Amino acid sequence: MAFFVQISLLRLMADNSKVRVRFAPSPTGALHIGGVRTALYNYLFARQHHGDFILRIEDTDSQRFVPGAEKYIIESLKWCGIQTDEGVEQGGPHAPYRQSERKEIYLTYAQQLVQSGNAYYAFDTADQLDALRKQAEADGKTFAYDYTVRQQLQTSLALPKEEVDARIARGDNYVIRFKMPENEDVQMDDIIRGHIVINTKTLDDKVLYKSADQLPTYHLANIVDDHLMEITHVIRGEEWLPSLPLHYLLYRAFGWQRPEFAHLPLLLKPQGQGKLSKRDGDKFGFPVFPLQWNAPDGSTAMGYRESGYLPEAFINMLALLGWNPGTEQELFSMQELIDTFSLDKVSKSGARFNPDKAKWFNAQYIRMADNNRLADIIAPLYAERGISVTPQRAAEAIALIKERATFPVDLVDLTQKLFIRPDAYDEKSVAKFWKADNVTRLAELRQILASEDLADPATAEARVHEWIKSNEYSMGQLMNTLRIAIWGVSQGPSIFHIIAFIGKDEALARIDAAAASLGQGA
């Protein structure tokens, strides 16, 4: 694979060309994380080679167009930090970047293929084609519109030119199909998959243009736009690999220099079998979309952003699904990904999605995140719970517990008791540690705490530990009893950091409240 990457870049250097890649989604619904990964790999490749990343919306399939999907795609890329150089929002020298706004140009190119003998008109109706399929099925065969039938059907290859012209002139519906060579080995090179050979006997004559809606199919529009937009590398999903022979032949038919191709592996279900789908997320309770999707029919699907994932954690997780840097490093900033990414280290085989690993990444980025930024993120969550706290105090609280958090909501759960006194105590902790002897010693400890300056956690901890040891009390028993009184449960952050944060008066009041609520113990 490294060989094909090197040859590709050497060719660019020789031609003095600039790397130009595109992400070309269809606005048919929410952007799947597999699509986001395709956009990411294109973006990383472009940035590493000081090239351009283009966003093109391929909306020629009017039957599947979903309102709001294009806006969702744009917002998703922005949240991920994937910046476009040209596209539907900012425009560019190759505008427009929405295929429905370019439809006037495609018929000219389709007709050019007809004139050169590489395509032909076909006038078969949907009912006629359906009848042919049913007949083939009855004969135990599969119907294919290819070289074996095209001269027996209603095509410009079989009909007199006068009749073809007359049909077109009177407005009969037609399609333009590519004339697939009858028996040719198509030699192809893929940056990820190496050398591929496909014989055209296995391929049918794909539709390139439909007069009924005056729109091209994906195959024609894709090739024409990539050529006109000077795309040098097409990095796309594995599902487009079967289309590669046709696309190779289209470039040849037009006489254009083709871009380099790289087909990315599928994202697989957590079990490892089959492509990751929206249904898997619904079934197992994890997002498969970057942002929450609110469909026109009122249905919703959860997103990574709304589920509490930081965008840099999401991107880091996604980058490693199918690409391996060849080192033990797992945490990468966007710039580190740009510097390190290479298509020759992208796997051919599918990448199994692991929702637990996604959570691990988020926990790592929560720990690395600036506390003030996290405070801004969770401010609305505090408000929802009626907790009034300044951003500075929130950031100080986060610093105490962020090592224990996976999501922003965890930060709220874990810091809540720093601002609101516990009104309940963990039953298991109470049963284990709230014993009569421990409660008696806690009362003694309260007096020690009342006489000490507790603002410095290290000093307070050293003083208390010295007192416990000098009295030959059980450190574990007494400290866990203190933690129950202050925190409500025998686990949590450093108790002396908690006391320093809430202040001496509040700490003593919490000990008194616990004694009043729980009594003298068993």
Short mmCIF file of C-alpha atoms in Angstrom, two decimals:
data_model
loop_
_atom_site.label_atom_id
_atom_site.label_comp_id
_atom_site.label_asym_id
_atom_site.label_seq_id
_atom_site.Cartn_x
_atom_site.Cartn_y
_atom_site.Cartn_z
CA MET A 1 0.00 0.00 0.00
CA ALA A 2 2.84 2.38 0.78
CA PHE A 3 3.99 1.90 -2.84
CA PHE A 4 0.71 3.24 -4.24
CA VAL A 5 0.72 6.24 -1.87
CA GLN A 6 4.28 7.09 -2.88
CA ILE A 7 3.55 6.77 -6.62
CA SER A 8 0.44 8.93 -6.20
CA LEU A 9 2.32 11.73 -4.50
CA LEU A 10 5.27 11.52 -6.90
CA ARG A 11 2.85 11.97 -9.79
CA LEU A 12 1.41 15.05 -8.12
CA MET A 13 4.87 16.50 -7.59
CA ALA A 14 5.75 15.87 -11.24
CA ASP A 15 2.53 17.56 -12.39
CA ASN A 16 3.04 20.39 -9.90
CA SER A 17 -0.51 19.67 -8.72
CA LYS A 18 -2.09 20.44 -5.39
CA VAL A 19 -3.80 17.72 -3.37
CA ARG A 20 -7.54 18.22 -3.57
CA VAL A 21 -10.01 15.86 -1.90
CA ARG A 22 -13.72 16.03 -1.34
CA PHE A 23 -16.37 14.69 0.99
CA ALA A 24 -19.56 14.23 -1.01
CA PRO A 25 -22.47 13.02 1.14
CA SER A 26 -26.08 12.74 0.03
CA PRO A 27 -28.67 14.62 2.15
CA THR A 28 -30.80 11.54 2.70
CA GLY A 29 -30.80 11.63 6.51
CA ALA A 30 -28.44 11.87 9.44
CA LEU A 31 -24.70 11.60 8.82
CA HIS A 32 -23.55 8.18 10.08
CA ILE A 33 -20.25 8.04 11.95
CA GLY A 34 -18.89 6.00 9.04
CA GLY A 35 -19.45 9.07 6.88
CA VAL A 36 -17.79 11.29 9.47
CA ARG A 37 -14.75 9.00 9.40
CA THR A 38 -14.61 9.32 5.60
CA ALA A 39 -14.71 13.11 5.95
CA LEU A 40 -12.03 12.97 8.65
CA TYR A 41 -9.61 10.85 6.62
CA ASN A 42 -10.05 13.16 3.63
CA TYR A 43 -9.46 16.18 5.85
CA LEU A 44 -6.34 14.71 7.48
CA PHE A 45 -4.90 13.73 4.10
CA ALA A 46 -5.54 17.19 2.66
CA ARG A 47 -4.07 19.05 5.63
CA GLN A 48 -1.00 16.84 5.79
CA HIS A 49 -0.23 17.58 2.14
CA HIS A 50 -1.20 21.27 2.36
CA GLY A 51 -4.11 20.62 0.06
CA ASP A 52 -7.80 21.52 -0.14
CA PHE A 53 -10.78 19.79 1.47
CA ILE A 54 -14.07 20.32 -0.38
CA LEU A 55 -17.62 19.63 0.79
CA ARG A 56 -19.94 18.77 -2.09
CA ILE A 57 -23.58 17.85 -1.55
CA GLU A 58 -24.74 15.11 -3.94
CA ASP A 59 -28.48 15.67 -3.96
CA THR A 60 -29.42 14.36 -7.41
CA ASP A 61 -31.60 11.61 -5.91
CA SER A 62 -34.68 13.75 -5.37
CA GLN A 63 -36.74 10.76 -4.20
CA ARG A 64 -34.54 10.26 -1.14
CA PHE A 65 -33.90 13.92 -0.25
CA VAL A 66 -34.64 14.66 3.43
CA PRO A 67 -35.25 18.27 4.57
CA GLY A 68 -32.71 19.40 7.15
CA ALA A 69 -30.12 16.76 6.26
CA GLU A 70 -27.75 19.15 4.49
CA LYS A 71 -27.75 21.55 7.43
CA TYR A 72 -27.14 18.60 9.75
CA ILE A 73 -24.11 17.49 7.71
CA ILE A 74 -22.58 20.98 7.83
CA GLU A 75 -23.19 21.38 11.56
CA SER A 76 -21.74 17.93 12.26
CA LEU A 77 -18.48 18.69 10.47
CA LYS A 78 -18.17 21.99 12.33
CA TRP A 79 -18.69 20.31 15.69
CA CYS A 80 -16.00 17.77 14.81
CA GLY A 81 -13.52 20.51 13.91
CA ILE A 82 -13.36 19.42 10.25
CA GLN A 83 -12.93 22.66 8.34
CA THR A 84 -13.84 22.93 4.67
CA ASP A 85 -11.88 25.05 2.19
CA GLU A 86 -14.60 25.09 -0.47
CA GLY A 87 -18.21 24.02 -0.28
CA VAL A 88 -21.89 24.81 -0.16
CA GLU A 89 -21.49 27.41 2.61
CA GLN A 90 -18.40 29.42 1.67
CA GLY A 91 -18.43 28.76 -2.08
CA GLY A 92 -15.20 28.66 -4.06
CA PRO A 93 -13.78 28.74 -7.57
CA HIS A 94 -15.69 25.61 -8.62
CA ALA A 95 -19.14 26.65 -7.37
CA PRO A 96 -21.87 25.61 -7.18
CA TYR A 97 -21.10 22.73 -4.80
CA ARG A 98 -24.63 21.38 -4.68
CA GLN A 99 -25.26 18.93 -7.54
CA SER A 100 -28.88 19.92 -8.01
CA GLU A 101 -27.61 23.40 -8.93
CA ARG A 102 -25.25 21.91 -11.52
CA LYS A 103 -27.73 19.69 -13.36
CA GLU A 104 -27.58 21.66 -16.62
CA ILE A 105 -24.01 20.53 -17.27
CA TYR A 106 -24.45 16.77 -17.01
CA LEU A 107 -26.52 16.11 -20.14
CA THR A 108 -23.76 17.61 -22.28
CA TYR A 109 -21.25 15.13 -20.89
CA ALA A 110 -23.65 12.21 -21.23
CA GLN A 111 -24.29 13.13 -24.87
CA GLN A 112 -20.53 13.40 -25.40
CA LEU A 113 -20.23 9.76 -24.36
CA VAL A 114 -22.99 8.78 -26.78
CA GLN A 115 -21.26 10.60 -29.63
CA SER A 116 -17.94 8.89 -28.87
CA GLY A 117 -19.62 5.46 -28.87
CA ASN A 118 -19.17 4.91 -25.12
CA ALA A 119 -22.85 5.25 -24.22
CA TYR A 120 -26.28 4.87 -25.79
CA TYR A 121 -29.92 5.86 -25.42
CA ALA A 122 -32.36 3.34 -23.96
CA PHE A 123 -36.13 3.85 -24.15
CA ASP A 124 -37.31 0.81 -22.15
CA THR A 125 -40.06 1.61 -19.67
CA ALA A 126 -40.03 0.50 -16.06
CA ASP A 127 -42.82 -1.99 -16.80
CA GLN A 128 -40.90 -3.49 -19.69
CA LEU A 129 -37.76 -3.93 -17.60
CA ASP A 130 -39.79 -5.44 -14.78
CA ALA A 131 -41.28 -7.96 -17.20
CA LEU A 132 -37.79 -8.91 -18.40
CA ARG A 133 -36.63 -9.46 -14.82
CA LYS A 134 -39.65 -11.62 -14.01
CA GLN A 135 -39.15 -13.70 -17.16
CA ALA A 136 -35.49 -14.24 -16.34
CA GLU A 137 -36.44 -15.24 -12.81
CA ALA A 138 -38.99 -17.74 -14.16
CA ASP A 139 -36.21 -19.19 -16.32
CA GLY A 140 -33.95 -19.52 -13.29
CA LYS A 141 -31.71 -16.67 -14.42
CA THR A 142 -30.86 -13.14 -13.35
CA PHE A 143 -31.59 -10.33 -15.79
CA ALA A 144 -28.71 -7.96 -16.48
CA TYR A 145 -28.83 -5.02 -18.85
CA ASP A 146 -25.51 -5.73 -20.58
CA TYR A 147 -23.85 -6.59 -23.88
CA THR A 148 -25.92 -9.77 -24.22
CA VAL A 149 -29.25 -7.91 -24.48
CA ARG A 150 -28.65 -4.27 -25.35
CA GLN A 151 -28.95 -4.80 -29.11
CA GLN A 152 -32.24 -6.66 -28.76
CA LEU A 153 -33.92 -3.95 -26.64
CA GLN A 154 -35.21 -0.47 -27.37
CA THR A 155 -31.84 1.24 -27.56
CA SER A 156 -30.03 3.53 -29.98
CA LEU A 157 -27.79 0.53 -30.72
CA ALA A 158 -30.75 -1.42 -32.12
CA LEU A 159 -33.18 1.24 -33.42
CA PRO A 160 -32.68 3.28 -36.60
CA LYS A 161 -31.15 6.69 -36.01
CA GLU A 162 -34.23 8.39 -37.41
CA GLU A 163 -36.47 6.68 -34.87
CA VAL A 164 -34.10 7.52 -32.02
CA ASP A 165 -34.06 11.19 -33.04
CA ALA A 166 -37.85 11.22 -33.41
CA ARG A 167 -38.39 9.73 -29.95
CA ILE A 168 -36.11 12.26 -28.35
CA ALA A 169 -37.68 15.13 -30.31
CA ARG A 170 -41.22 14.26 -29.21
CA GLY A 171 -40.16 14.03 -25.54
CA ASP A 172 -40.17 10.28 -24.94
CA ASN A 173 -38.49 9.37 -21.69
CA TYR A 174 -35.09 7.79 -22.05
CA VAL A 175 -31.96 7.03 -20.11
CA ILE A 176 -28.38 7.13 -21.25
CA ARG A 177 -26.48 3.96 -20.37
CA PHE A 178 -22.73 3.37 -20.39
CA LYS A 179 -21.67 0.89 -23.07
CA MET A 180 -19.60 -1.55 -21.08
CA PRO A 181 -16.84 -3.27 -23.10
CA GLU A 182 -17.77 -6.89 -23.77
CA ASN A 183 -14.73 -8.77 -22.54
CA GLU A 184 -11.97 -6.65 -21.08
CA ASP A 185 -9.88 -6.93 -17.94
CA VAL A 186 -10.03 -3.57 -16.19
CA GLN A 187 -6.70 -3.02 -14.42
CA MET A 188 -7.11 -0.83 -11.33
CA ASP A 189 -4.94 0.36 -8.46
CA ASP A 190 -6.28 1.25 -5.04
CA ILE A 191 -4.07 2.93 -2.45
CA ILE A 192 -5.43 0.71 0.32
CA ARG A 193 -6.31 -2.51 -1.52
CA GLY A 194 -3.55 -2.69 -4.10
CA HIS A 195 -3.98 -3.96 -7.65
CA ILE A 196 -7.46 -5.11 -8.69
CA VAL A 197 -8.57 -6.78 -11.92
CA ILE A 198 -12.23 -7.10 -12.98
CA ASN A 199 -13.51 -8.47 -16.27
CA THR A 200 -16.28 -6.44 -17.85
CA LYS A 201 -18.31 -9.59 -18.61
CA THR A 202 -19.45 -9.41 -14.98
CA LEU A 203 -20.64 -5.79 -15.27
CA ASP A 204 -23.87 -4.30 -16.58
CA ASP A 205 -24.54 -1.10 -18.52
CA LYS A 206 -25.20 1.41 -15.75
CA VAL A 207 -27.60 4.31 -16.23
CA LEU A 208 -25.76 7.64 -16.39
CA TYR A 209 -28.58 10.08 -17.09
CA LYS A 210 -32.40 10.09 -16.84
CA SER A 211 -34.41 12.40 -19.05
CA ALA A 212 -37.53 12.06 -16.86
CA ASP A 213 -36.06 14.24 -14.12
CA GLN A 214 -33.20 15.71 -16.17
CA LEU A 215 -30.72 14.52 -13.58
CA PRO A 216 -27.62 12.34 -13.75
CA THR A 217 -27.07 9.27 -11.66
CA TYR A 218 -24.31 9.19 -9.07
CA HIS A 219 -21.82 7.65 -11.47
CA LEU A 220 -21.89 10.40 -14.08
CA ALA A 221 -22.25 13.35 -11.71
CA ASN A 222 -19.52 12.03 -9.46
CA ILE A 223 -17.00 11.64 -12.28
CA VAL A 224 -17.83 14.95 -13.98
CA ASP A 225 -17.72 16.94 -10.74
CA ASP A 226 -14.50 15.34 -9.55
CA HIS A 227 -12.90 16.21 -12.88
CA LEU A 228 -14.19 19.79 -12.99
CA MET A 229 -13.25 20.37 -9.35
CA GLU A 230 -9.75 19.02 -10.00
CA ILE A 231 -9.99 16.27 -7.37
CA THR A 232 -6.68 14.41 -7.11
CA HIS A 233 -7.62 11.70 -4.59
CA VAL A 234 -10.98 10.02 -4.05
CA ILE A 235 -11.08 8.61 -0.52
CA ARG A 236 -14.43 6.94 0.06
CA GLY A 237 -16.15 3.98 1.69
CA GLU A 238 -15.74 0.35 0.73
CA GLU A 239 -19.34 0.22 -0.49
CA TRP A 240 -18.21 2.13 -3.62
CA LEU A 241 -15.54 -0.43 -4.54
CA PRO A 242 -17.86 -2.30 -6.97
CA SER A 243 -18.28 0.98 -8.87
CA LEU A 244 -14.53 1.41 -9.40
CA PRO A 245 -14.34 -0.41 -12.78
CA LEU A 246 -17.09 1.77 -14.22
CA HIS A 247 -15.44 4.91 -12.91
CA TYR A 248 -12.08 3.88 -14.36
CA LEU A 249 -13.74 3.29 -17.72
CA LEU A 250 -15.62 6.59 -17.59
CA TYR A 251 -12.38 8.51 -17.07
CA ARG A 252 -10.91 6.66 -20.04
CA ALA A 253 -13.99 7.33 -22.19
CA PHE A 254 -13.76 11.05 -21.47
CA GLY A 255 -10.01 11.09 -22.01
CA TRP A 256 -9.45 12.60 -18.56
CA GLN A 257 -6.68 11.91 -16.08
CA ARG A 258 -8.28 10.01 -13.24
CA PRO A 259 -7.64 10.67 -9.55
CA GLU A 260 -6.09 8.15 -7.19
CA PHE A 261 -8.61 5.98 -5.35
CA ALA A 262 -8.66 4.70 -1.78
CA HIS A 263 -11.57 2.65 -0.43
CA LEU A 264 -11.93 2.66 3.35
CA PRO A 265 -12.95 -0.41 5.38
CA LEU A 266 -16.43 -0.73 6.85
CA LEU A 267 -17.28 0.11 10.44
CA LEU A 268 -18.58 -3.13 11.92
CA LYS A 269 -21.05 -3.93 14.68
CA PRO A 270 -19.59 -4.42 18.18
CA GLN A 271 -20.00 -8.17 17.66
CA GLY A 272 -17.82 -7.85 14.54
CA GLN A 273 -20.26 -9.18 11.95
CA GLY A 274 -22.04 -6.79 9.61
CA LYS A 275 -21.97 -3.07 9.02
CA LEU A 276 -22.69 -0.81 11.98
CA SER A 277 -26.20 0.57 11.59
CA LYS A 278 -28.60 2.96 13.29
CA ARG A 279 -30.52 -0.05 14.58
CA ASP A 280 -27.42 -1.21 16.47
CA GLY A 281 -27.30 2.08 18.33
CA ASP A 282 -30.99 1.87 19.18
CA LYS A 283 -30.62 -1.74 20.26
CA PHE A 284 -27.51 -1.43 22.41
CA GLY A 285 -27.87 2.15 23.61
CA PHE A 286 -25.00 4.04 21.99
CA PRO A 287 -24.97 6.78 19.34
CA VAL A 288 -24.14 6.12 15.70
CA PHE A 289 -24.55 9.77 14.67
CA PRO A 290 -22.35 12.75 15.62
CA LEU A 291 -25.31 14.95 16.61
CA GLN A 292 -28.84 14.19 17.66
CA TRP A 293 -30.98 13.71 14.56
CA ASN A 294 -34.52 15.06 14.60
CA ALA A 295 -36.16 13.53 11.56
CA PRO A 296 -39.02 15.25 9.70
CA ASP A 297 -41.37 12.45 10.79
CA GLY A 298 -40.78 13.34 14.44
CA SER A 299 -38.46 10.44 15.26
CA THR A 300 -35.10 11.12 16.88
CA ALA A 301 -31.76 9.38 17.13
CA MET A 302 -29.16 10.17 19.76
CA GLY A 303 -25.90 11.87 18.93
CA TYR A 304 -22.43 11.92 20.44
CA ARG A 305 -22.61 15.63 21.22
CA GLU A 306 -25.86 15.36 23.17
CA SER A 307 -24.66 12.18 24.88
CA GLY A 308 -21.83 14.15 26.46
CA TYR A 309 -18.88 13.32 24.24
CA LEU A 310 -16.25 15.96 23.64
CA PRO A 311 -15.62 16.45 19.91
CA GLU A 312 -11.89 15.79 20.24
CA ALA A 313 -12.60 12.47 21.99
CA PHE A 314 -15.08 11.50 19.28
CA ILE A 315 -12.60 12.36 16.51
CA ASN A 316 -9.72 10.53 18.22
CA MET A 317 -11.87 7.41 18.65
CA LEU A 318 -13.05 7.57 15.05
CA ALA A 319 -9.56 8.07 13.60
CA LEU A 320 -8.38 4.77 15.08
CA LEU A 321 -11.28 2.78 13.63
CA GLY A 322 -9.51 1.43 10.58
CA TRP A 323 -6.20 3.30 10.87
CA ASN A 324 -3.24 2.24 13.01
CA PRO A 325 -0.33 4.65 13.55
CA GLY A 326 2.04 1.73 14.11
CA THR A 327 2.85 2.81 17.67
CA GLU A 328 1.37 2.37 21.14
CA GLN A 329 0.04 5.93 21.15
CA GLU A 330 -3.74 6.19 21.43
CA LEU A 331 -4.40 9.83 22.26
CA PHE A 332 -3.97 12.26 19.38
CA SER A 333 -4.83 15.91 19.00
CA MET A 334 -6.16 16.95 15.60
CA GLN A 335 -2.75 18.35 14.70
CA GLU A 336 -1.06 15.12 15.75
CA LEU A 337 -3.50 13.18 13.56
CA ILE A 338 -2.67 15.47 10.64
CA ASP A 339 1.04 14.96 11.18
CA THR A 340 0.78 11.17 11.63
CA PHE A 341 -2.04 10.00 9.37
CA SER A 342 -1.17 7.89 6.34
CA LEU A 343 -3.42 5.99 3.95
CA ASP A 344 -0.92 3.14 3.73
CA LYS A 345 -1.70 2.38 7.39
CA VAL A 346 -5.43 2.08 6.81
CA SER A 347 -6.61 -1.51 7.11
CA LYS A 348 -8.36 -3.46 4.36
CA SER A 349 -10.53 -5.33 6.84
CA GLY A 350 -13.49 -3.88 8.68
CA ALA A 351 -13.05 -2.08 11.99
CA ARG A 352 -15.16 -3.28 14.90
CA PHE A 353 -16.83 -0.46 16.82
CA ASN A 354 -16.37 -0.69 20.59
CA PRO A 355 -18.76 1.55 22.59
CA ASP A 356 -16.76 0.99 25.80
CA LYS A 357 -13.61 2.22 24.07
CA ALA A 358 -15.52 5.31 22.97
CA LYS A 359 -16.32 6.00 26.63
CA TRP A 360 -12.68 5.46 27.55
CA PHE A 361 -11.60 8.10 25.06
CA ASN A 362 -14.11 10.55 26.47
CA ALA A 363 -12.90 9.94 30.02
CA GLN A 364 -9.33 10.66 28.92
CA TYR A 365 -10.32 13.92 27.28
CA ILE A 366 -12.42 14.96 30.27
CA ARG A 367 -9.27 14.60 32.39
CA MET A 368 -7.20 16.63 29.92
CA ALA A 369 -9.80 19.35 29.36
CA ASP A 370 -9.49 22.82 30.82
CA ASN A 371 -11.60 23.06 33.95
CA ASN A 372 -13.09 26.41 32.94
CA ARG A 373 -14.24 24.90 29.65
CA LEU A 374 -15.86 22.00 31.49
CA ALA A 375 -17.52 24.45 33.86
CA ASP A 376 -19.11 26.20 30.90
CA ILE A 377 -20.31 22.86 29.51
CA ILE A 378 -22.02 21.77 32.72
CA ALA A 379 -23.43 25.16 33.72
CA PRO A 380 -26.86 24.32 32.18
CA LEU A 381 -26.87 20.99 34.03
CA TYR A 382 -26.29 22.76 37.36
CA ALA A 383 -29.14 25.14 36.53
CA GLU A 384 -31.47 22.24 35.77
CA ARG A 385 -30.83 20.90 39.28
CA GLY A 386 -31.27 24.28 40.94
CA ILE A 387 -27.62 24.53 41.94
CA SER A 388 -26.31 28.10 41.94
CA VAL A 389 -22.56 28.18 41.49
CA THR A 390 -20.10 30.61 39.95
CA PRO A 391 -17.95 29.44 37.01
CA GLN A 392 -14.83 29.75 39.16
CA ARG A 393 -16.24 27.59 41.95
CA ALA A 394 -17.48 25.07 39.40
CA ALA A 395 -13.99 24.85 37.87
CA GLU A 396 -12.46 24.35 41.34
CA ALA A 397 -14.96 21.60 42.09
CA ILE A 398 -14.27 19.90 38.76
CA ALA A 399 -10.56 19.83 39.56
CA LEU A 400 -11.31 17.63 42.58
CA ILE A 401 -13.26 14.91 40.80
CA LYS A 402 -12.63 14.97 37.04
CA GLU A 403 -10.42 11.84 37.25
CA ARG A 404 -13.58 9.90 38.13
CA ALA A 405 -15.78 11.25 35.32
CA THR A 406 -16.59 9.84 31.89
CA PHE A 407 -19.20 12.39 30.80
CA PRO A 408 -20.03 15.99 31.76
CA VAL A 409 -23.11 14.81 33.62
CA ASP A 410 -20.77 12.78 35.85
CA LEU A 411 -19.05 16.02 36.79
CA VAL A 412 -22.37 17.34 38.04
CA ASP A 413 -23.21 14.12 39.88
CA LEU A 414 -19.80 14.02 41.52
CA THR A 415 -19.61 17.70 42.47
CA GLN A 416 -23.22 18.18 43.51
CA LYS A 417 -22.49 17.31 47.14
CA LEU A 418 -19.82 20.01 47.26
CA PHE A 419 -22.63 22.54 47.01
CA ILE A 420 -25.59 20.69 48.56
CA ARG A 421 -25.33 18.87 51.89
CA PRO A 422 -26.19 15.14 51.63
CA ASP A 423 -29.71 14.39 52.81
CA ALA A 424 -29.28 10.62 52.53
CA TYR A 425 -26.50 8.19 53.36
CA ASP A 426 -25.40 5.09 51.49
CA GLU A 427 -26.94 2.09 53.27
CA LYS A 428 -24.06 -0.31 52.62
CA SER A 429 -21.48 2.21 53.84
CA VAL A 430 -23.52 2.95 56.96
CA ALA A 431 -23.97 -0.75 57.76
CA LYS A 432 -20.23 -1.33 57.42
CA PHE A 433 -18.74 1.68 59.19
CA TRP A 434 -21.35 3.56 61.27
CA LYS A 435 -20.62 1.61 64.46
CA ALA A 436 -20.93 2.85 68.02
CA ASP A 437 -17.14 2.95 68.62
CA ASN A 438 -16.53 4.74 65.34
CA VAL A 439 -19.24 7.33 66.07
CA THR A 440 -17.71 8.00 69.52
CA ARG A 441 -14.29 8.54 67.95
CA LEU A 442 -15.83 10.70 65.22
CA ALA A 443 -17.10 13.01 67.97
CA GLU A 444 -13.53 13.25 69.28
CA LEU A 445 -12.27 13.91 65.77
CA ARG A 446 -14.81 16.69 65.38
CA GLN A 447 -13.15 18.52 68.23
CA ILE A 448 -9.76 18.15 66.57
CA LEU A 449 -11.14 19.49 63.29
CA ALA A 450 -12.78 22.41 65.08
CA SER A 451 -9.44 23.50 66.48
CA GLU A 452 -7.44 23.15 63.26
CA ASP A 453 -6.98 25.30 60.17
CA LEU A 454 -8.40 23.05 57.47
CA ALA A 455 -7.70 25.28 54.46
CA ASP A 456 -4.62 23.26 53.45
CA PRO A 457 -5.60 19.62 52.74
CA ALA A 458 -2.08 18.20 53.21
CA THR A 459 -1.58 19.86 56.58
CA ALA A 460 -5.03 18.84 57.81
CA GLU A 461 -4.53 15.25 56.67
CA ALA A 462 -1.14 14.97 58.38
CA ARG A 463 -2.56 16.34 61.65
CA VAL A 464 -5.57 13.98 61.66
CA HIS A 465 -3.51 10.93 60.71
CA GLU A 466 -1.05 11.70 63.50
CA TRP A 467 -3.90 11.97 66.01
CA ILE A 468 -5.46 8.66 64.88
CA LYS A 469 -2.14 6.83 65.09
CA SER A 470 -1.28 8.28 68.51
CA ASN A 471 -4.59 6.99 69.83
CA GLU A 472 -4.12 3.64 68.09
CA TYR A 473 -7.49 3.95 66.35
CA SER A 474 -8.27 2.15 63.09
CA MET A 475 -7.42 4.52 60.25
CA GLY A 476 -9.78 2.83 57.79
CA GLN A 477 -12.71 2.62 60.16
CA LEU A 478 -12.54 6.20 61.35
CA MET A 479 -11.75 7.84 58.02
CA ASN A 480 -14.61 6.01 56.32
CA THR A 481 -16.96 7.08 59.10
CA LEU A 482 -15.84 10.68 58.60
CA ARG A 483 -16.37 10.33 54.85
CA ILE A 484 -19.95 9.06 55.39
CA ALA A 485 -20.70 12.10 57.54
CA ILE A 486 -19.19 14.60 55.11
CA TRP A 487 -19.93 12.94 51.74
CA GLY A 488 -22.76 10.48 52.37
CA VAL A 489 -20.84 7.43 51.14
CA SER A 490 -17.55 5.78 52.05
CA GLN A 491 -16.02 6.39 48.60
CA GLY A 492 -15.11 9.53 46.76
CA PRO A 493 -12.45 12.20 46.35
CA SER A 494 -9.88 13.03 49.06
CA ILE A 495 -11.89 13.88 52.15
CA PHE A 496 -9.47 16.63 53.15
CA HIS A 497 -9.77 18.29 49.76
CA ILE A 498 -13.55 18.12 50.18
CA ILE A 499 -13.30 19.73 53.64
CA ALA A 500 -11.00 22.45 52.31
CA PHE A 501 -13.47 23.17 49.53
CA ILE A 502 -16.67 23.29 51.60
CA GLY A 503 -14.99 25.01 54.57
CA LYS A 504 -14.64 24.15 58.23
CA ASP A 505 -18.06 25.39 59.31
CA GLU A 506 -19.88 23.33 56.66
CA ALA A 507 -17.76 20.26 57.45
CA LEU A 508 -18.62 20.43 61.15
CA ALA A 509 -22.28 21.03 60.34
CA ARG A 510 -22.30 17.92 58.14
CA ILE A 511 -20.83 15.81 60.94
CA ASP A 512 -23.54 17.08 63.28
CA ALA A 513 -26.27 16.43 60.69
CA ALA A 514 -25.06 12.86 60.14
CA ALA A 515 -24.99 12.19 63.88
CA ALA A 516 -28.53 13.51 64.20
CA SER A 517 -29.76 11.46 61.23
CA LEU A 518 -27.92 8.19 61.82
CA GLY A 519 -27.69 8.14 65.61
CA GLN A 520 -24.93 6.53 67.66
CA GLY A 521 -24.56 3.43 65.52
CA ALA A 522 -24.94 -0.25 66.28
#
